[in-house]
XYZ file of C-alpha atoms in Angstrom:
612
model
C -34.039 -6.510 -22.026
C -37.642 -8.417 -22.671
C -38.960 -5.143 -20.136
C -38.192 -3.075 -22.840
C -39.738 -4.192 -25.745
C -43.201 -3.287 -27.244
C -45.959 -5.755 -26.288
C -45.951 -6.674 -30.066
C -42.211 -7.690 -30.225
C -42.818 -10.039 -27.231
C -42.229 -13.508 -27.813
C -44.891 -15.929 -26.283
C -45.114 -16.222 -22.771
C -43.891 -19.822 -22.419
C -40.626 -18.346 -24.455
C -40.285 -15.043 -22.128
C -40.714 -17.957 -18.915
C -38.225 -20.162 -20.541
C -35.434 -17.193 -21.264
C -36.054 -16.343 -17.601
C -35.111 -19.343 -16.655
C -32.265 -19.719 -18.687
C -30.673 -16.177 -17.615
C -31.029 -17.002 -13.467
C -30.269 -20.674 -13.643
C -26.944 -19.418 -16.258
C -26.271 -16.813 -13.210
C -26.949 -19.183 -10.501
C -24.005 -21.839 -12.282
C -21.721 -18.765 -12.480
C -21.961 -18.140 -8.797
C -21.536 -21.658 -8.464
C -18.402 -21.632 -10.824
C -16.459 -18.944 -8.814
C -17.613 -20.214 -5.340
C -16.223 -23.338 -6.137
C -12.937 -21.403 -7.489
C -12.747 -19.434 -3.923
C -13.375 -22.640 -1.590
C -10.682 -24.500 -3.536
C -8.302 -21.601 -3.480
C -5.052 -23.082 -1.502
C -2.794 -19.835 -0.416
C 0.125 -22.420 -0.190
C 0.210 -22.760 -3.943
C 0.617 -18.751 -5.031
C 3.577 -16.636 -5.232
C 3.716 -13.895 -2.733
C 6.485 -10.704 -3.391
C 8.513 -10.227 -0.574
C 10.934 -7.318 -1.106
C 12.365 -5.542 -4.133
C 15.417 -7.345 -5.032
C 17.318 -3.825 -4.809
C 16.701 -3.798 -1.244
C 18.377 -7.288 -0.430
C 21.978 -7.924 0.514
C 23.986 -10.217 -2.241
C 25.040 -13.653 -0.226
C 24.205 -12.678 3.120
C 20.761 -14.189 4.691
C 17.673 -11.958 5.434
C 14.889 -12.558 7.798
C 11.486 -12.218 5.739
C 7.871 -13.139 6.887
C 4.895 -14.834 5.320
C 1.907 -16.084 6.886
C 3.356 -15.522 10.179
C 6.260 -17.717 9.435
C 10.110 -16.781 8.862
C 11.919 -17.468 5.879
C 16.209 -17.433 5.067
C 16.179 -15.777 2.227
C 19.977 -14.919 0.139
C 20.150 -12.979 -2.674
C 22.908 -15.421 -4.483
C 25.380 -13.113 -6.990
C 26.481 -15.122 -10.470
C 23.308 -14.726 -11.764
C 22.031 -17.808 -9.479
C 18.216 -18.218 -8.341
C 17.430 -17.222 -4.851
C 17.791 -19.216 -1.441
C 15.117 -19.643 0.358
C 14.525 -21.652 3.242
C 12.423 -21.588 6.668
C 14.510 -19.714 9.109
C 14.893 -22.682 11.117
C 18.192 -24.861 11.489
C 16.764 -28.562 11.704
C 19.457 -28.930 14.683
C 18.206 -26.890 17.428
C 15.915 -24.620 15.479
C 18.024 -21.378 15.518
C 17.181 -18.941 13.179
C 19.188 -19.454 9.845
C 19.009 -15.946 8.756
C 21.854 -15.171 11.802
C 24.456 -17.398 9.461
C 26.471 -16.855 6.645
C 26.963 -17.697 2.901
C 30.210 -20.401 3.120
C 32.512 -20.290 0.044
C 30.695 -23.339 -1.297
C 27.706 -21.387 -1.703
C 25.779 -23.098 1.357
C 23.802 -21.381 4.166
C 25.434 -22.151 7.507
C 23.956 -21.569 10.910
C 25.538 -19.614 13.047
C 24.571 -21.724 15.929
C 27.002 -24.885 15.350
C 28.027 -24.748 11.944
C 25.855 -27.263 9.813
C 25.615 -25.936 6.013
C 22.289 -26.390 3.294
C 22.207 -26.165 -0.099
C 19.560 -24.442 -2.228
C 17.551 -27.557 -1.852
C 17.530 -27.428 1.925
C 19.771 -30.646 2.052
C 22.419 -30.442 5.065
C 25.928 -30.920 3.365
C 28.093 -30.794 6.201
C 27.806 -31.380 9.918
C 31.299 -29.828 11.477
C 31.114 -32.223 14.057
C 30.722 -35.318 11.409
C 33.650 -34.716 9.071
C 32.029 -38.094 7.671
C 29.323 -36.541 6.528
C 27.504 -39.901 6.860
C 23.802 -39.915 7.415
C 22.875 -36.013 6.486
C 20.045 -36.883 4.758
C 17.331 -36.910 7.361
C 19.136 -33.021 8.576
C 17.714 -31.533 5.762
C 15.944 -27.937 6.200
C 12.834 -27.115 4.907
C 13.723 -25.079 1.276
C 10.999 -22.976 -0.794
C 10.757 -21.718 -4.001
C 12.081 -18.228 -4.829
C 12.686 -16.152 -7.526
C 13.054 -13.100 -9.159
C 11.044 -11.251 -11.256
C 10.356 -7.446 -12.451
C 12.667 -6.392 -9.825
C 10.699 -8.165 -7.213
C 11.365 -11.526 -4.831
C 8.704 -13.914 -4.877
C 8.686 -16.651 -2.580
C 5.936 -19.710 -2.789
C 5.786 -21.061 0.684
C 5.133 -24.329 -0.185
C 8.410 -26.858 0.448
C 10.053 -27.840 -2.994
C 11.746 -31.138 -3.362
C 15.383 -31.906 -4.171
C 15.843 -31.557 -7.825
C 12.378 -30.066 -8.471
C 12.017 -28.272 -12.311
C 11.166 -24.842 -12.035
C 8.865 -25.628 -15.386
C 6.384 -27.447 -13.146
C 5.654 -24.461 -10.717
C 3.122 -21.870 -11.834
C 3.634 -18.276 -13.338
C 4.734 -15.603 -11.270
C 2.542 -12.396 -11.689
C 3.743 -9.966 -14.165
C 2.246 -6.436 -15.393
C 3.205 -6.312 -19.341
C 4.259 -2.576 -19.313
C 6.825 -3.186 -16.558
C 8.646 -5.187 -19.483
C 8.496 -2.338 -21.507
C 11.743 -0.240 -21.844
C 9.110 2.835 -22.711
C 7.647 2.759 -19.009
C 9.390 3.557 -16.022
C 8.787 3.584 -12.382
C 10.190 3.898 -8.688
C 9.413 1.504 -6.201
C 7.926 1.486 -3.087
C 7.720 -0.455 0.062
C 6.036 -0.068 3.798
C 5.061 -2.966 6.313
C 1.545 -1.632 7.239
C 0.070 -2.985 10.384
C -3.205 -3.531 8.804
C -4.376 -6.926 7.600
C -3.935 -7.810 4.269
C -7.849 -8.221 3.934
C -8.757 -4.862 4.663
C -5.843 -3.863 2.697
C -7.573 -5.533 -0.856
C -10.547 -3.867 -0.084
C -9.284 -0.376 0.578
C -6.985 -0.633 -2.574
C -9.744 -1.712 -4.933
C -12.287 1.231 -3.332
C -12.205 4.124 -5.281
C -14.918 6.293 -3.178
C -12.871 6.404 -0.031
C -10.175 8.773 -2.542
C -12.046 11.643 -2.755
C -12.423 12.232 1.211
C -9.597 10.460 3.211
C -7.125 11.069 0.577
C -8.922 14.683 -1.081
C -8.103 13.643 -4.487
C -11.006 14.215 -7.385
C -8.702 11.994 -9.601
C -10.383 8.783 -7.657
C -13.669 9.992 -9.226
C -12.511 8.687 -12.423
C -13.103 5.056 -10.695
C -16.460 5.514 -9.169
C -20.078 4.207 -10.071
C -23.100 5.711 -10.521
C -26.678 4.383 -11.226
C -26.210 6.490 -14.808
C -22.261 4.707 -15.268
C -22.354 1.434 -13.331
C -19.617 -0.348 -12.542
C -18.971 -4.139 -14.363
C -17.675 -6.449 -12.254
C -16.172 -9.970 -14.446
C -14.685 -12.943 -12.605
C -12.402 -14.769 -14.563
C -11.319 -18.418 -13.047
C -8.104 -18.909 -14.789
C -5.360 -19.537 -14.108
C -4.605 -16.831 -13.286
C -7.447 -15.703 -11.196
C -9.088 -12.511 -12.170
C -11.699 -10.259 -10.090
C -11.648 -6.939 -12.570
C -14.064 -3.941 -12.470
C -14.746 -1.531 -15.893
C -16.183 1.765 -15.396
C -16.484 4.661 -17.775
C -13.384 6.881 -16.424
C -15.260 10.289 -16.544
C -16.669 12.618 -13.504
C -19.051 11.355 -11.993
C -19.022 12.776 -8.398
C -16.734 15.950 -8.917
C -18.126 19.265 -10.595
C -15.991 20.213 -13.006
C -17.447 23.742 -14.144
C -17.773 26.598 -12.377
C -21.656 27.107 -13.142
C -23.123 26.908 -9.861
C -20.229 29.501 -8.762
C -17.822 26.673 -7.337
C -14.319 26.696 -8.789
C -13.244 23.766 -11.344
C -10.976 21.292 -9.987
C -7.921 20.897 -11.611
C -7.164 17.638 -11.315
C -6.671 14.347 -13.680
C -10.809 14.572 -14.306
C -8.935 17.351 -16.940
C -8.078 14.329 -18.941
C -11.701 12.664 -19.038
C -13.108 15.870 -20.761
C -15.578 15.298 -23.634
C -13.305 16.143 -26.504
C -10.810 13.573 -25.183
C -10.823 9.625 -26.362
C -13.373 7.808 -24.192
C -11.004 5.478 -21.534
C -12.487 2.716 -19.343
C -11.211 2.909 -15.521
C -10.223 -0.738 -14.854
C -9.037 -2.097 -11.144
C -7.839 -6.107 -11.517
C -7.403 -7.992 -8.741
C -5.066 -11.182 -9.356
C -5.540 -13.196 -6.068
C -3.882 -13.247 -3.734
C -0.959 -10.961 -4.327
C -1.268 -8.271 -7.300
C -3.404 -5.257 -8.199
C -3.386 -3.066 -10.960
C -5.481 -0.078 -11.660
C -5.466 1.802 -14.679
C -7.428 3.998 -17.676
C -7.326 2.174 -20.572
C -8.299 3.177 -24.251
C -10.616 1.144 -26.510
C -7.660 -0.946 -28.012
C -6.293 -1.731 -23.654
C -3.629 0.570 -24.450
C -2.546 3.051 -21.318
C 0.128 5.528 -20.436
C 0.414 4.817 -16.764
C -0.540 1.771 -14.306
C -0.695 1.856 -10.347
C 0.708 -1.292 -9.175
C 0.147 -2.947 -5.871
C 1.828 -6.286 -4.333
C 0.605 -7.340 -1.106
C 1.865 -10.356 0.896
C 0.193 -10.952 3.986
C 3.028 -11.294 6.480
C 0.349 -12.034 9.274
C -2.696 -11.470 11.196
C -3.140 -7.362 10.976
C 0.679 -7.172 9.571
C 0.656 -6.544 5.594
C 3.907 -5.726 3.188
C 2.806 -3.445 1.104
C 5.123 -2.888 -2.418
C 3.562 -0.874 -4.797
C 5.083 1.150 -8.355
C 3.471 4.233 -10.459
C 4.431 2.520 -14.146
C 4.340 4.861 -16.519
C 5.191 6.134 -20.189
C 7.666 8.550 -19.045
C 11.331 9.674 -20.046
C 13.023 8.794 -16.546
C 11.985 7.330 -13.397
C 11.436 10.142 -10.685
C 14.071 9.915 -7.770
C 13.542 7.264 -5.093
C 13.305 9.212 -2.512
C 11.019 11.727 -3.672
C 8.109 9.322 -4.687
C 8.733 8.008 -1.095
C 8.098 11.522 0.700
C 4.893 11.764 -1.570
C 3.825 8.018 -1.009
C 4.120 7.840 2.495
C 1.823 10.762 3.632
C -0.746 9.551 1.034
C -0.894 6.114 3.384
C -0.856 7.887 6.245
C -4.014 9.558 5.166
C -5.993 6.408 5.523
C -3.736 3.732 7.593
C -5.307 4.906 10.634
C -8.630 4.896 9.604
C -8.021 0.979 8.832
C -6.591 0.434 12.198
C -9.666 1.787 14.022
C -11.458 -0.477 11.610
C -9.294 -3.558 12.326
C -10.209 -4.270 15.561
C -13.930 -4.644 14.527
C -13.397 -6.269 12.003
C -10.824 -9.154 13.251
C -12.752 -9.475 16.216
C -16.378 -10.533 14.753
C -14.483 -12.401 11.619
C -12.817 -14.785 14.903
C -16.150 -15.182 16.318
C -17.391 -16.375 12.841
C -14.613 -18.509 12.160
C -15.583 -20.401 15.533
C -18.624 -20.847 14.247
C -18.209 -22.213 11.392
C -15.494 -24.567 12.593
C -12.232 -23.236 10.927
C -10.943 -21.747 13.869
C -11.644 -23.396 17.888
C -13.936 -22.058 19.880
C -11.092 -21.718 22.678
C -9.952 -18.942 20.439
C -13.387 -17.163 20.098
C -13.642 -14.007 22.014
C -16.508 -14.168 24.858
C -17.687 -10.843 24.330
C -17.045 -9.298 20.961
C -17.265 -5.751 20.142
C -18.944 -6.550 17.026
C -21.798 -9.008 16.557
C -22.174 -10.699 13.209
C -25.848 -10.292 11.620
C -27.614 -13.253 9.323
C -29.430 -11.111 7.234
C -28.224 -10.748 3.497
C -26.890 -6.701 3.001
C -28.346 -4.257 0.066
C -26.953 -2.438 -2.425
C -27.715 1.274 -3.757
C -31.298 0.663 -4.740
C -32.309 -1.301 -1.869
C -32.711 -4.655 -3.510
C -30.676 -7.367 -1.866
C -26.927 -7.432 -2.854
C -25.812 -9.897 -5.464
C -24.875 -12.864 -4.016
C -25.721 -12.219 -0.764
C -27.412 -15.966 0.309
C -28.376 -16.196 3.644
C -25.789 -16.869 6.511
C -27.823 -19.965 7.409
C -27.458 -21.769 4.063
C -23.591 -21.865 4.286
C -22.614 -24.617 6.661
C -19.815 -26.549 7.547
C -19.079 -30.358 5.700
C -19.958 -32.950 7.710
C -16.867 -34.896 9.507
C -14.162 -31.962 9.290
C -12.836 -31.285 12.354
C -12.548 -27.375 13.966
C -10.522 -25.435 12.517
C -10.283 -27.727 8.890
C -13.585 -26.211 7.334
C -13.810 -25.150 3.961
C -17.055 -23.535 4.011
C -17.312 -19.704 3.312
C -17.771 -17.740 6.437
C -20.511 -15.099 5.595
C -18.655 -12.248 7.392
C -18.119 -9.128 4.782
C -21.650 -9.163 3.436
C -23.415 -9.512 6.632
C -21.423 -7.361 8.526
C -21.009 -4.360 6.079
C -23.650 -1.637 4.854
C -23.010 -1.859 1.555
C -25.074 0.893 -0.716
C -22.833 2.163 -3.460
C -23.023 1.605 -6.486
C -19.279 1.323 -6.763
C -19.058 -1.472 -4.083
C -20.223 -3.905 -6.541
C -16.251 -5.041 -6.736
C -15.931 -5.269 -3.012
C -19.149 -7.313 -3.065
C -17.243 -10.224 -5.470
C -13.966 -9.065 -3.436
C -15.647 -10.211 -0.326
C -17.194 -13.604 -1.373
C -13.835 -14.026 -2.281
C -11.927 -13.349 1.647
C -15.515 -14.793 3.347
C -14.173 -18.227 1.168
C -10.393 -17.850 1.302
C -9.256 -16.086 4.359
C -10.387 -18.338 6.964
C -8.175 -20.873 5.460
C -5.035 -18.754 5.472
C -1.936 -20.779 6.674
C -1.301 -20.012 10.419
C -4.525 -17.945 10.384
C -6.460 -18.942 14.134
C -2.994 -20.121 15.811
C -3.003 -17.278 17.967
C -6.309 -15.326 19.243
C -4.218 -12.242 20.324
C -3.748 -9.883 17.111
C -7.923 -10.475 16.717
C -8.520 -8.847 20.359
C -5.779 -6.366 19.703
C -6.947 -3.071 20.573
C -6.398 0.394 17.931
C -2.556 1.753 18.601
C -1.646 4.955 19.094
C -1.041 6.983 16.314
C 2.243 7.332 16.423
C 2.601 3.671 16.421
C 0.560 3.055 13.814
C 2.131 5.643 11.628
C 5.592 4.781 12.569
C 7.323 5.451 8.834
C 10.954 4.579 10.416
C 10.385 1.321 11.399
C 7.776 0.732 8.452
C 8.977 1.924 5.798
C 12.892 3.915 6.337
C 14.352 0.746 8.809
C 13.496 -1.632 5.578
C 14.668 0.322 2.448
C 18.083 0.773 2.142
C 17.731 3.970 0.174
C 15.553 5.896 2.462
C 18.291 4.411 5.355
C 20.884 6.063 3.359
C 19.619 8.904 2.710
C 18.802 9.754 6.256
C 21.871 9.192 7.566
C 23.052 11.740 4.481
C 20.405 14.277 5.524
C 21.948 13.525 9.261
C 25.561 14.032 8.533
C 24.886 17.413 6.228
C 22.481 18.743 8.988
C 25.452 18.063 11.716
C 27.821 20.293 9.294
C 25.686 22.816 8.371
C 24.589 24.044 11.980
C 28.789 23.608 12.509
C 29.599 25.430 9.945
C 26.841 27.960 10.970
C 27.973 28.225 14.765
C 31.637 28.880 13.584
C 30.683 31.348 10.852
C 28.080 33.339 13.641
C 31.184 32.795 16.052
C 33.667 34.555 13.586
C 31.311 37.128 12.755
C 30.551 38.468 16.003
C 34.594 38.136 16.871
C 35.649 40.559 14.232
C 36.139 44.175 15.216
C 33.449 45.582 12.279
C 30.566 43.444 13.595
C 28.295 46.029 12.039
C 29.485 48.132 8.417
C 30.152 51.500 8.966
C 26.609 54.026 8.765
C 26.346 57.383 7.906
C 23.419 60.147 6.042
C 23.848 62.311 3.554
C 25.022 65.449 5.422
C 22.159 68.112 5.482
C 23.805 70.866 4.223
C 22.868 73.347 0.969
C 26.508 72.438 -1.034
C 25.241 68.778 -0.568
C 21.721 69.645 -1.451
C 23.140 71.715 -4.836
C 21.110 75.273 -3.541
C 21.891 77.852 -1.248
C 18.264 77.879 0.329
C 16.645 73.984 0.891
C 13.658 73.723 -0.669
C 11.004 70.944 -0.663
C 12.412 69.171 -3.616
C 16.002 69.515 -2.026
C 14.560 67.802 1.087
C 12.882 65.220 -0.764
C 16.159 64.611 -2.866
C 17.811 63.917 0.856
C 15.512 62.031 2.328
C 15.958 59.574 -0.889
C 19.556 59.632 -0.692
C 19.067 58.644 3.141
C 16.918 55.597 2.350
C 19.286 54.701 -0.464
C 22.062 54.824 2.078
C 19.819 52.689 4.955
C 19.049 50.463 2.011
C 22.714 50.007 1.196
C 23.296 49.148 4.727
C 21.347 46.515 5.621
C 22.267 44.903 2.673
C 25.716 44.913 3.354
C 24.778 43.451 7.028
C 22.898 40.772 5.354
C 25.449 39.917 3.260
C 27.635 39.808 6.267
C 25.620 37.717 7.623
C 24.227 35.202 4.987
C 26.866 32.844 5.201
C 25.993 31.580 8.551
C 22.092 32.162 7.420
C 22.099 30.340 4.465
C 24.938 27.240 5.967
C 22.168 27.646 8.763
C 18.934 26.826 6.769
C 20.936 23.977 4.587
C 20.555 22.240 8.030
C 17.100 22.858 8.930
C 15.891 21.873 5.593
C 18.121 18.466 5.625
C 16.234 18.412 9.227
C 12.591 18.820 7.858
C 13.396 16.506 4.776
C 14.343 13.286 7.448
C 11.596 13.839 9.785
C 9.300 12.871 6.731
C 10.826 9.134 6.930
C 10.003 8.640 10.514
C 6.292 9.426 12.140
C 4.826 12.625 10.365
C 1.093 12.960 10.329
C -0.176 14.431 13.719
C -4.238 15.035 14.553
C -3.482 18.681 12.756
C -2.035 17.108 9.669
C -5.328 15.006 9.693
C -7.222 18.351 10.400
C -5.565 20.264 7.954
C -6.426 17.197 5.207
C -10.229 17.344 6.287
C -10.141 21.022 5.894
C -9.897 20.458 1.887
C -12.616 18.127 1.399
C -15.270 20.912 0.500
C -12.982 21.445 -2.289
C -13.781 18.510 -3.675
C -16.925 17.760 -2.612
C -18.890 20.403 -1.242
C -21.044 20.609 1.990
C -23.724 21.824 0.529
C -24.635 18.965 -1.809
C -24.835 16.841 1.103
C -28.215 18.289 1.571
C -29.993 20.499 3.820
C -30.819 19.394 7.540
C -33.891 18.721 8.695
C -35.497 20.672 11.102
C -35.949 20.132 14.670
């Protein structure tokens, strides 16, 4: 602010050097302060959601994945907290998932019978009616619990007895506590990796041309409305970005001749309240965009809880919270959700392979994961020099690749020093990629030390799936929520009736001796016409009593007919409504998205080409 005050107002130059001074070496201790939180960021200590509770069996085990590991995980009825185990009978290592709930409330294996408590400890050995010497059987337990309507899980192994008071806070949003709000939830296994998952989430610009939406402009940055980016260490965590929720990007008048877009931008007009677009990152597992009012007040919330089930594998939950009278039907918000991730989940998976590829080679490098693992020759090479931002100037943060070096004496693979991949190997330029830019210091630091991260080198030199594979919604999204299950195998059974009912209806119809009504005109004759001689208005009077009569005749066939129709279309539309829950979104859905672009953004204002 010194730049912009009159020479006169100046203070004296030793002052202005020693303010200078002050404001880098204050910015240089508050990179220092959140570096330090990223490098001693343990993923072992967080909460990760796992399912919606809704979607669980009550007493029966279920397989669920975190890191790349398997977890038993029972839903216990009686209002008791969660089991939770690793899916791993200490015996022969069978999976404990395949068991059963016994009457005493234990997990048994199916395998040869021995039974766990909560706590993991074995409590009965069939073979040992004894039980003498179970204690060193015990199975590995975790943490779980419920909360909002969600299972967390904390993979780290509680002991016997441990309070719940000493474990830390499980994420909450405040409005999904209030009775006022109401939502649906939503969940899909992507087969993206949970980093390029954050950063897609918390990037607003990518809204208004892979999904076509002009409501994402509400969340960009300009050089005239930059964005704030705050780190707050906690606990909890906090990486949050504030940006004036108005267009920025998106006309919204019709002055150049290009129609208005009628979109949420409505609500950011300038005789509205001014609202502040905030997206909040709560490491590792919750983010929560919003428009909020001067006082943090707001009327609806998009929630997102990501648990990184493994390299390039992602569960994805995610709830619209907001101030409504009801939620909207399950299914329904699925239909909507899932073709709005298809949009972009593909565009991520050509990314991934890129991207997992040159962050392996840099974790060899920089000793967290072995060289063995490092790919010989990698599709993407990793630069050194620090990236730029909008203006040009060198992107905050952004030290040199060469400064950041492994501590002496750790061994490959151990390393906690950042790897300098996101900022070295991305072009960043927008002004709104001033989150991603904290957003990345924070993966460079953390993701390399992921649990399980570099024990297999396969999903980094994984190539792009096919499409279809990639945007499988059955065995996503459908195969894990029991609702959408249901409700196919509804849509099934009433699309198998309907085109039975139709076949015997069409059947009966074309057995019965009047398969057509009877037809005749209105005779031609002068009694019929009322006048001795026809005249032209007689003849026009008969040919409108003809069409009357033709009229009257084909409806009559129809309505013949529209039982088997109508039966008929029931099942055709129960067919169309299931094929959204399995794959959906073909190259001409894609092309048929594209096409709408221009209407949010048009061609022209991309500027004129240059001649040859």
């Amino acid at each position: 602010f010194l730049f912009a005050l009159p020479a006169a107002m100046l203070p004296p130059a030793s002052v202005r050097a020693r303010l200078v001074l002050c404001a880098a070496a204050s910015a240089s201790t508050g990179r220092q302060l959140t570096t330090d939180v990223y490098t001693s960021f343990d993923w072992r200590e967080h909460w990760y959601p796992m399912a919606w509770a809704r979607d669980l069996p009550t007493d029966a085990p279920t397989r669920l994945t975190l890191f790349d590991t398997d977890y038993a995980v029972v839903m216990r009825s009686g209002g008791r907290a969660p089991l939770a185990m690793r899916d791993a009978c200490p015996h022969r290592l069978a999976a404990l998932s395949e068991g059963r709930m016994t009457q005493q409330g234990w997990l048994q294996c199916a395998y040869h019978g021995w039974a766990f408590d909560a706590d993991g400890e074995c409590k009965a050995v069939p073979q040992l009616p004894e039980a003498v010497g179970l204690g060193s059987l015990c199975a590995t337990a975790v943490s779980a619990v419920v909360s909002q309507g969600i299972l967390w899980l904390r993979p780290t192994p509680t002991r016997a007895g441990a309070s719940a008071a000493t474990l830390p806070d499980v994420p909450r949003v405040p409005e999904m506590d209030d009775p006022a709000f109401h939502w649906s939830p939503v969940v899909r296994d992507l087969p993206i990796d949970y980093s390029l998952l954050v950063e897609n989430i918390l990037d607003p610009d990518h809204g208004l041309f892979a999904h076509q939406l002009p409501g994402f402009d509400l969340y960009t940055a300009t050089r005239a409305s930059p964005q704030a980016v705050r780190v707050s260490p906690g606990p909890p965590l906090q990486i949050e970005s504030r940006v004036a929720a108005k267009p920025k990007l998106v006309e919204t008048s019709s002055a150049s001749g290009f129609s208005p877009v009628r979109t949420a931008v409505g609500a950011a007009a300038d005789d509205t309240p001014a609202l502040t677009g905030t997206s909040t990152f709560f490491p590792p597992s919750l983010i929560v965009t919003c428009r909020r009012d001067a006082s943090g007040a707001t009327s609806f919330l998009t929630c997102f809880f990501l648990s990184p089930t493994g390299v390039g594998r992602t569960r994805f939950l995610s709830a619209g919270v907001g101030k409504i009278p009801f939620a909207p039907p399950r299914w329904l918000t699925h239909l909507l959700l899932n073709r709005f991730l298809d949009q972009d989940t593909y565009l991520l998976a050509t990314q991934q392979p890129n991207v997992l590829r040159a962050e392996l080679q840099a974790a060899a490098s920089f000793g967290h994961a072995p060289a063995s693992v490092s790919p010989r020759s990698p599709a993407v090479s990793v630069p050194t020099s620090a990236p730029a931002v909008a203006d040009g100037t060198a992107a905050p943060h952004a030290e040199a690749a060469g400064d950041l070096t492994t501590h002496s004496g750790e061994a490959p693979g151990h390393s906690s020093a950042p790897v300098p991949l996101r900022r070295s190997l991305y072009k960043y330029r927008s002004p709104t990629e001033r989150l991603l830019l904290e957003v990345g210091r924070f993966l460079d630091a953390t993701v390399p030390r992921m649990p399980q991260r570099y024990t297999d080198a396969r999903p980094f030199l994984a190539t792009c799936p096919p499409r279809d594979i990639v945007l499988d919604r059955f065995a996503q999204h459908t195969s894990v929520c029991p609702d959408s299950l249901r409700l196919v195998g509804r849509l099934r059974a009433v699309q198998t009736a309907a085109w039975a009912a139709a076949l015997f209806l069409t059947v009966r119809r074309l057995a019965s001796p009047t398969l057509f009504p009877p037809f005749s005109l209105p005779p031609p004759s002068g009694a019929a016409l009322g006048a001795a001689t026809p005249t032209v208005a007689a003849a026009a009077v008969l040919l409108c009593r003809s069409l009357a009569a033709v009229a009257t005749w084909l409806a009559v066939l129809v309505a013949s007919w529209a039982p088997p129709l109508l039966v008929a279309a029931l099942g055709w539309g129960a067919r169309y409504v299931s094929r959204e829950f399995r794959f959906a979104f073909s190259e001409a859905d894609r092309d048929a998205a594209l096409a709408k672009v221009p209407g949010v953004f048009r061609d022209s204002r991309l500027g004129q080409p240059r001649p040859a």
